[in-house]
CSV table of C-alpha atoms in Angstrom, one decimal:
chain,number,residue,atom,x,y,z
A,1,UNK,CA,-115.8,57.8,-53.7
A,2,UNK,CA,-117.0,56.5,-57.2
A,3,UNK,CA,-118.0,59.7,-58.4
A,4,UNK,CA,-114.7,62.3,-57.2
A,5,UNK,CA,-112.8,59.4,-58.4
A,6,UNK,CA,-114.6,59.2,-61.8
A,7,UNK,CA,-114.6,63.2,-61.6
A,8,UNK,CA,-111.4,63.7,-61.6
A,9,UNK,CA,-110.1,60.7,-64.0
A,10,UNK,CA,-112.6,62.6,-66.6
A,11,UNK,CA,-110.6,65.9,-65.6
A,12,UNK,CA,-107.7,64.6,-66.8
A,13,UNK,CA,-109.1,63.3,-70.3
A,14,UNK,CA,-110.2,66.7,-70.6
A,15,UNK,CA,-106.9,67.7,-69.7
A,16,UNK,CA,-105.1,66.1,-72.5
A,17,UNK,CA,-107.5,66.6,-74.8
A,18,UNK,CA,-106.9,70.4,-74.4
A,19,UNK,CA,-103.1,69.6,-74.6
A,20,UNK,CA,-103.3,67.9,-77.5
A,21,UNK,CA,-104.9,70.9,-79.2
A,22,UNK,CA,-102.7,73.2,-77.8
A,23,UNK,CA,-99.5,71.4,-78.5
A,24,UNK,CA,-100.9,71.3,-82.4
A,25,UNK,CA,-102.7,74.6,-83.1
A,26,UNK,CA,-101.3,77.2,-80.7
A,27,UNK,CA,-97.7,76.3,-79.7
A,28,UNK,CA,-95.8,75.7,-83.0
A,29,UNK,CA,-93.7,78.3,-83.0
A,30,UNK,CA,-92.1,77.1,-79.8
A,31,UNK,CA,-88.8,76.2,-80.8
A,32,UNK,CA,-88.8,72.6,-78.8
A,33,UNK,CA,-91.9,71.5,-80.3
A,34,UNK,CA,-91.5,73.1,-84.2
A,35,UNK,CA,-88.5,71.4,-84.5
A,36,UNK,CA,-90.3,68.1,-83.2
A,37,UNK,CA,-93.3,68.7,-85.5
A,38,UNK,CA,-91.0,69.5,-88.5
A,39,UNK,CA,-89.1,66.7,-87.3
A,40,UNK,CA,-91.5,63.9,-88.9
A,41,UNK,CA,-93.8,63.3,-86.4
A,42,UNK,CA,-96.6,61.5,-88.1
A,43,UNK,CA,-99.3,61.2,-85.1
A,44,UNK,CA,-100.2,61.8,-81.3
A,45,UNK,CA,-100.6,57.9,-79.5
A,46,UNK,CA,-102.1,56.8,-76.5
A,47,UNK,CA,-99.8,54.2,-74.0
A,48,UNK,CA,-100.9,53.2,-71.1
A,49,UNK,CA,-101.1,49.9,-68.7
A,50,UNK,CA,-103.6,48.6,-66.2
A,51,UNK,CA,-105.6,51.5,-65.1
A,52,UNK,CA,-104.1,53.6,-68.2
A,53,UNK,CA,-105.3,50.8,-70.2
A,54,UNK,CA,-109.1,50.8,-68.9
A,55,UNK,CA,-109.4,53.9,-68.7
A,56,UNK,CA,-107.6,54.8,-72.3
A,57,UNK,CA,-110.5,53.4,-73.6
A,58,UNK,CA,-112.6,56.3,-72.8
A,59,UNK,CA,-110.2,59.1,-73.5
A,60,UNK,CA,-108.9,57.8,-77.2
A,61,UNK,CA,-112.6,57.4,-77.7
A,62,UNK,CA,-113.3,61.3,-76.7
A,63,UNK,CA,-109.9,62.5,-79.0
A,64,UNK,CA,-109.8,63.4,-82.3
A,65,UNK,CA,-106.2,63.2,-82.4
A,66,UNK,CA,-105.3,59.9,-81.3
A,67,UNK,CA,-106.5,57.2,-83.8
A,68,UNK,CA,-103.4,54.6,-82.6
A,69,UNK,CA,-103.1,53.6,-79.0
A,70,UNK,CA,-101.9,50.4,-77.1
A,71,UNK,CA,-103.6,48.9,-73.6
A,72,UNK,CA,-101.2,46.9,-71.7
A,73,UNK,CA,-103.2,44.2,-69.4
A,74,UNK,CA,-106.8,46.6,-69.7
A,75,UNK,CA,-110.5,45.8,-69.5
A,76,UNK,CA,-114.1,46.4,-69.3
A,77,UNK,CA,-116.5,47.3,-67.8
A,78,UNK,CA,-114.7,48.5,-64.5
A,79,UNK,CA,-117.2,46.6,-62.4
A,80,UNK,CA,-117.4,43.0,-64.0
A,81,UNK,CA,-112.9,43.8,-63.2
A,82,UNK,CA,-113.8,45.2,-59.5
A,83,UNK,CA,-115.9,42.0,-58.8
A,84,UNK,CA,-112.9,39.4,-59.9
A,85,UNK,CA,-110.2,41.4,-58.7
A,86,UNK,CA,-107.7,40.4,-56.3
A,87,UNK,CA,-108.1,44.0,-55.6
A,88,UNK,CA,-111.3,44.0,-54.6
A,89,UNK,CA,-111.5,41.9,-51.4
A,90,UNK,CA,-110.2,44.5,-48.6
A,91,UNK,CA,-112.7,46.5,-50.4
A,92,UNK,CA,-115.3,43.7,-50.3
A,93,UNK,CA,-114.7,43.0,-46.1
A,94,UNK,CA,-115.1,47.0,-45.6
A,95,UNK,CA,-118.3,46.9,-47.5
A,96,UNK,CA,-120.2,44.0,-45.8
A,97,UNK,CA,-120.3,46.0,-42.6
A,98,UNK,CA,-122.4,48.0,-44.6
A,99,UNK,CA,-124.6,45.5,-46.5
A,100,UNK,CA,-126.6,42.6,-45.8
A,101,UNK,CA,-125.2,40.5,-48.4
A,102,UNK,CA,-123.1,39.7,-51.4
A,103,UNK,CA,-126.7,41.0,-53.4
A,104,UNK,CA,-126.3,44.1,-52.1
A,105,UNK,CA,-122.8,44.5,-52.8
A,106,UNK,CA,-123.6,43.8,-56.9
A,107,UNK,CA,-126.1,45.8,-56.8
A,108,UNK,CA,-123.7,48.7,-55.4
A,109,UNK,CA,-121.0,47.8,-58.1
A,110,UNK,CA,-123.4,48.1,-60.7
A,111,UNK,CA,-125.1,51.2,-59.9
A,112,UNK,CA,-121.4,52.8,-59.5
A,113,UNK,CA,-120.8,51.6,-63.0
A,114,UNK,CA,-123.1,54.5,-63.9
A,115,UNK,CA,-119.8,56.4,-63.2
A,116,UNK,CA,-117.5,55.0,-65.1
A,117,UNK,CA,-119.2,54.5,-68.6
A,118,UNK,CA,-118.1,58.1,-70.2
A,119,UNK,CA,-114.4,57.7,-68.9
A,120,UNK,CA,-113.3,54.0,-69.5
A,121,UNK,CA,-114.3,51.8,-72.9
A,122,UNK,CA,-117.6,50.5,-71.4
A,123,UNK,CA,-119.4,53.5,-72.6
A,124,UNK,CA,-118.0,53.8,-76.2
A,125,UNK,CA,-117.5,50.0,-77.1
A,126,UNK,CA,-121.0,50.2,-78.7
A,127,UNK,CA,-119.6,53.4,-80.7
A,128,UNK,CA,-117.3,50.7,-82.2
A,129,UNK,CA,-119.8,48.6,-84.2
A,130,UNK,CA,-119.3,50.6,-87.3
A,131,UNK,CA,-120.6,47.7,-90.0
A,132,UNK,CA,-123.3,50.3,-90.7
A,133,UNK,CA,-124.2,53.0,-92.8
A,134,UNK,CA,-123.0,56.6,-91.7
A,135,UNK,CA,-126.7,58.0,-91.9
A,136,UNK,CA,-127.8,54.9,-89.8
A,137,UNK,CA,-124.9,55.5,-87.0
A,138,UNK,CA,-126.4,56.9,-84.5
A,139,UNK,CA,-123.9,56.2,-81.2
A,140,UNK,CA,-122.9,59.5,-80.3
A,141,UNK,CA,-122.4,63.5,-81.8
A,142,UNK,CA,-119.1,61.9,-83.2
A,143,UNK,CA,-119.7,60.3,-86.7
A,144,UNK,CA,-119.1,56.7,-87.7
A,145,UNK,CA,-115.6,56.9,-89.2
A,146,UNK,CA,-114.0,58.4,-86.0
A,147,UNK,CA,-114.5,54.9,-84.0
A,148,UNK,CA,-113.9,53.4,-87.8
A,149,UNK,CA,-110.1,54.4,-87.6
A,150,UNK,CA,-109.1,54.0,-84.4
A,151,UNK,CA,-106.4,51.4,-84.4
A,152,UNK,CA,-106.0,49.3,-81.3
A,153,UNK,CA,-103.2,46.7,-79.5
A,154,UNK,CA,-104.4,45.1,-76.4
A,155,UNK,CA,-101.6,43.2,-74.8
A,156,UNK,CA,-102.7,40.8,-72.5
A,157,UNK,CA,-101.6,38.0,-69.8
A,158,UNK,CA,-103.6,34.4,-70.1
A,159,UNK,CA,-103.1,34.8,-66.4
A,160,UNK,CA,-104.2,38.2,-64.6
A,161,UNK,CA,-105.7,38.3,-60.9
A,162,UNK,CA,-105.8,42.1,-60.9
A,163,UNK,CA,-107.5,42.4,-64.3
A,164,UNK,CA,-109.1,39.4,-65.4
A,165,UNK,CA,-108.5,38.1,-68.9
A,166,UNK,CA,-112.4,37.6,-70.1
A,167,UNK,CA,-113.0,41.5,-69.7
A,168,UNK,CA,-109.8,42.1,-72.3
A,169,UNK,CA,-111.4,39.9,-74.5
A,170,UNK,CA,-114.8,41.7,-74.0
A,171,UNK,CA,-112.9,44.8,-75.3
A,172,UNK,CA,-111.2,43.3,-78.1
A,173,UNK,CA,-114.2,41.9,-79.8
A,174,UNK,CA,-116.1,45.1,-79.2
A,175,UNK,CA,-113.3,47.0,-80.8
A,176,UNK,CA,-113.1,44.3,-83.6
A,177,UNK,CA,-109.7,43.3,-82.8
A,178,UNK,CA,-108.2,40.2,-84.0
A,179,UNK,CA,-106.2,37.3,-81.6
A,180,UNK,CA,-102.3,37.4,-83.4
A,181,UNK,CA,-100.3,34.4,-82.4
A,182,UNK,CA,-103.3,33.0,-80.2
A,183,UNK,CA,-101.5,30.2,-77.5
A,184,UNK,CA,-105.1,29.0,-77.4
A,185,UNK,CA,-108.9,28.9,-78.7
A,186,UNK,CA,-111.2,31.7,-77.6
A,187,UNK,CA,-114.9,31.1,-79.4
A,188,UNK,CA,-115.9,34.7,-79.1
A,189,UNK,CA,-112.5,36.4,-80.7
A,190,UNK,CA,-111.2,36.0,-84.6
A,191,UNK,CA,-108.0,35.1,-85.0
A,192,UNK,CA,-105.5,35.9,-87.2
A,193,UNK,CA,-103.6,33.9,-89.0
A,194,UNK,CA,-99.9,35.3,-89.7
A,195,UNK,CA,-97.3,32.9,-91.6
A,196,UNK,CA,-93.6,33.5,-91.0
A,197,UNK,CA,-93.0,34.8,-94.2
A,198,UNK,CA,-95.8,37.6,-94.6
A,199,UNK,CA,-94.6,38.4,-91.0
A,200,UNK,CA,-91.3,39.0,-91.0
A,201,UNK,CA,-91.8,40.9,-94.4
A,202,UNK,CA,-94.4,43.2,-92.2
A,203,UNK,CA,-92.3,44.2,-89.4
A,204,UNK,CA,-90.0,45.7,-91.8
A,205,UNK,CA,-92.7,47.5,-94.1
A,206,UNK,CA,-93.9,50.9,-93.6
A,207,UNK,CA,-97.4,51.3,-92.8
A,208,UNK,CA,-98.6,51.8,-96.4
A,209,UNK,CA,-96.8,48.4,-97.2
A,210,UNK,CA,-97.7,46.2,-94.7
A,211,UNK,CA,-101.7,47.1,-95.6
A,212,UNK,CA,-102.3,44.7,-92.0
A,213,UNK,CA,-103.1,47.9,-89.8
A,214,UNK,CA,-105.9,47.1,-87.4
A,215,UNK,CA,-106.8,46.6,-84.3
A,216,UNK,CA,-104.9,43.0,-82.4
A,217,UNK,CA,-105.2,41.5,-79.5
A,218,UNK,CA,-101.6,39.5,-78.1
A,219,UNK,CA,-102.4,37.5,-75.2
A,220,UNK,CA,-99.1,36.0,-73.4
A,221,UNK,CA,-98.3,33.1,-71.3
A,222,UNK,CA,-97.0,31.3,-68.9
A,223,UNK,CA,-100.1,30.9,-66.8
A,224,UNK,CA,-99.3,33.3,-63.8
A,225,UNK,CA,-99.7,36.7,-63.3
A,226,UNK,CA,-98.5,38.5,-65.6
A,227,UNK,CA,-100.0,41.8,-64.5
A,228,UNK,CA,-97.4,43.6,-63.4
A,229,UNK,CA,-94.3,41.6,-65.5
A,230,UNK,CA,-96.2,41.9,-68.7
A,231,UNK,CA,-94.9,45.7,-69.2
A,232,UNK,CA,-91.3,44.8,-68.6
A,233,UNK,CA,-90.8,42.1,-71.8
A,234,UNK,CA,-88.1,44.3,-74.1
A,235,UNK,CA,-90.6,41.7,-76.8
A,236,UNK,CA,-93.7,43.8,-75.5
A,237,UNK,CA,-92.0,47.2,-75.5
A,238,UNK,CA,-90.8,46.3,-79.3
A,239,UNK,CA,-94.4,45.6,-80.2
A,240,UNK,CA,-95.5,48.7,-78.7
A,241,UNK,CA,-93.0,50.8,-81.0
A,242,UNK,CA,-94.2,48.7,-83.8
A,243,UNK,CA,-97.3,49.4,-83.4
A,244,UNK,CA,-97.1,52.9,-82.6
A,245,UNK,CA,-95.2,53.6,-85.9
A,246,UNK,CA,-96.5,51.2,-88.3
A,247,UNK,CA,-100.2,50.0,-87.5
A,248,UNK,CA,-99.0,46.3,-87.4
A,249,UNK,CA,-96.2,44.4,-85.6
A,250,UNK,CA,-95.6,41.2,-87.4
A,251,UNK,CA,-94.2,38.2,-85.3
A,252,UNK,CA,-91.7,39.4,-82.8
A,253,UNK,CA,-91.9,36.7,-80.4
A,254,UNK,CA,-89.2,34.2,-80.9
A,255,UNK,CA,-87.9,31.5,-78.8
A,256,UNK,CA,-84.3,29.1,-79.1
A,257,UNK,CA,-85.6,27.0,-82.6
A,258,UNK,CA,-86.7,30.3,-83.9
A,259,UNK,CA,-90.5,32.6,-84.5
A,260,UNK,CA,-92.4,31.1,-81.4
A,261,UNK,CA,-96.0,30.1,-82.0
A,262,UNK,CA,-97.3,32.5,-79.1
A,263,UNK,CA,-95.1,35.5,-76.8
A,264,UNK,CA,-93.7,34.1,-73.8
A,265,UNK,CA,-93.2,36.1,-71.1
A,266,UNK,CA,-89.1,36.0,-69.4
A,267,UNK,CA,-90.6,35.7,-65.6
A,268,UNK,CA,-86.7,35.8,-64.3
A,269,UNK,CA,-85.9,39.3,-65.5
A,270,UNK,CA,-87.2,40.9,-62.9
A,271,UNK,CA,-88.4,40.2,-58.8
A,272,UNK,CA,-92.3,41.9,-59.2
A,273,UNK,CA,-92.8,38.8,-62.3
A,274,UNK,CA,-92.7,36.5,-59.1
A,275,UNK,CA,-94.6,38.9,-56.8
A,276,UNK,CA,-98.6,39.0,-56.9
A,277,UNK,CA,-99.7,42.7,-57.4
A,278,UNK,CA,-101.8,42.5,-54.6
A,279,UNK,CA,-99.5,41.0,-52.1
């Protein structure tokens, strides 16, 4: 199942990738699309939550075109996710019929990991140490500055039973990303330290202004799961945008006495923010 599954996610990387060049190289004189190239459209981004999110890792590594993405509650590697999963315990109960013990069922994660490396971020993360000189890169055909200018937001729940928290923060500091408006400490992550004046001054500046693009990681509260709820904040969607068109997104979380310290997620604004994902 692990390898039609991985086939076919790889497919459609492969896909878009040929899409992409299509859209840019062969189809401009399509009246739709010239007017939307000629229109001011600066770059082709990558969106995607959950599933999107793992597995956009893989597929803005492989594209040439898209240097800007955002991953809404992502991770890696897909089996340290699988193991801590909600998801994974009808999968777990069909599997010890099979195998003598939990041992056996790592072992089988891990080997079926073999799968997933060249389509979700666990294969390229090491791609993304790029402190080095180019004739010293050696990670893959691509050279050092294509991982050097990817840009990345991960967006992130301090809660998440689907996709646990730990593997977002295993691909933020792979991807260098820095913890804006951290609601707590996490040793192995940098944080960055954003006052309200040099942020609100941001949000408003083009991307040559604001000099602050990067990659960030934005990690939300209240302690539940967010997995599902995370995607719906109109706060979220606006960092998104800001992101997308700027390379930085300033401090858009605000509460009643003003900027908030951290984002808060608005569990009341919709019924699946009080519903577990795998209930």
């Amino acid at each position: 199942l692990a390898e039609e599954l991985t086939d076919m996610i790889l497919q459609s990387h492969l896909n878009r990738l040929i899409g992409e060049k299509a859209l840019l190289n062969n189809l401009g004189h399509v009246d739709p699309i010239r007017e939307a190239l000629s229109g001011g459209v600066k770059r082709i981004a990558y969106y995607g939550n959950s599933l999107g999110g793992i597995t956009g890792g893989g597929f803005v590594s492989l594209s040439d075109t898209v240097n800007r993405a955002v991953f809404g509650v992502p991770g890696s590697p897909y089996a340290l996710i699988l193991r801590y999963s909600d998801q994974f315990e009808s999968f777990k109960k069909i599997m010890t019929l099979q195998a003598y013990s939990d041992v056996d069922i790592d072992l089988l994660i891990m080997i079926t990991q073999n799968f997933w490396d060249p389509i979700e971020s666990s294969g390229w993360l090491r791609c993304y140490d790029t402190s080095g000189s180019e004739e010293g890169y050696a990670c893959t055909e691509k050279p050092r500055s294509h991982f050097a200018e990817k840009e990345i937001l991960i967006q992130n729940g301090v809660e998440d039973i689907s996709v646990p928290p730990v593997t977002a923060h295993l691909m933020a500091k792979s991807m260098h990303a820095r913890n804006l408006m951290p609601p707590r400490n996490i040793p192995i992550l940098l944080n960055a330290t954003t006052t309200a004046e040099n942020a609100s001054s941001a949000s408003n500046a083009t991307e040559e202004e604001s000099g602050e693009a990067g990659s960030f990681l934005i990690e939300w509260m209240p302690e539940r799961n967010l997995h599902r709820c995370l995607r719906l904040q109109e706060e979220a969607k606006e960092q998104v945008g800001l992101f997308l068109e700027r390379g930085f997104i300033g401090q858009n979380c605000f509460s009643d006495n003003g900027t908030a310290p951290f984002c808060v997620a608005n569990v009341t604004i919709d019924e699946s923010c009080y519903i577990d994902i795998g209930e």
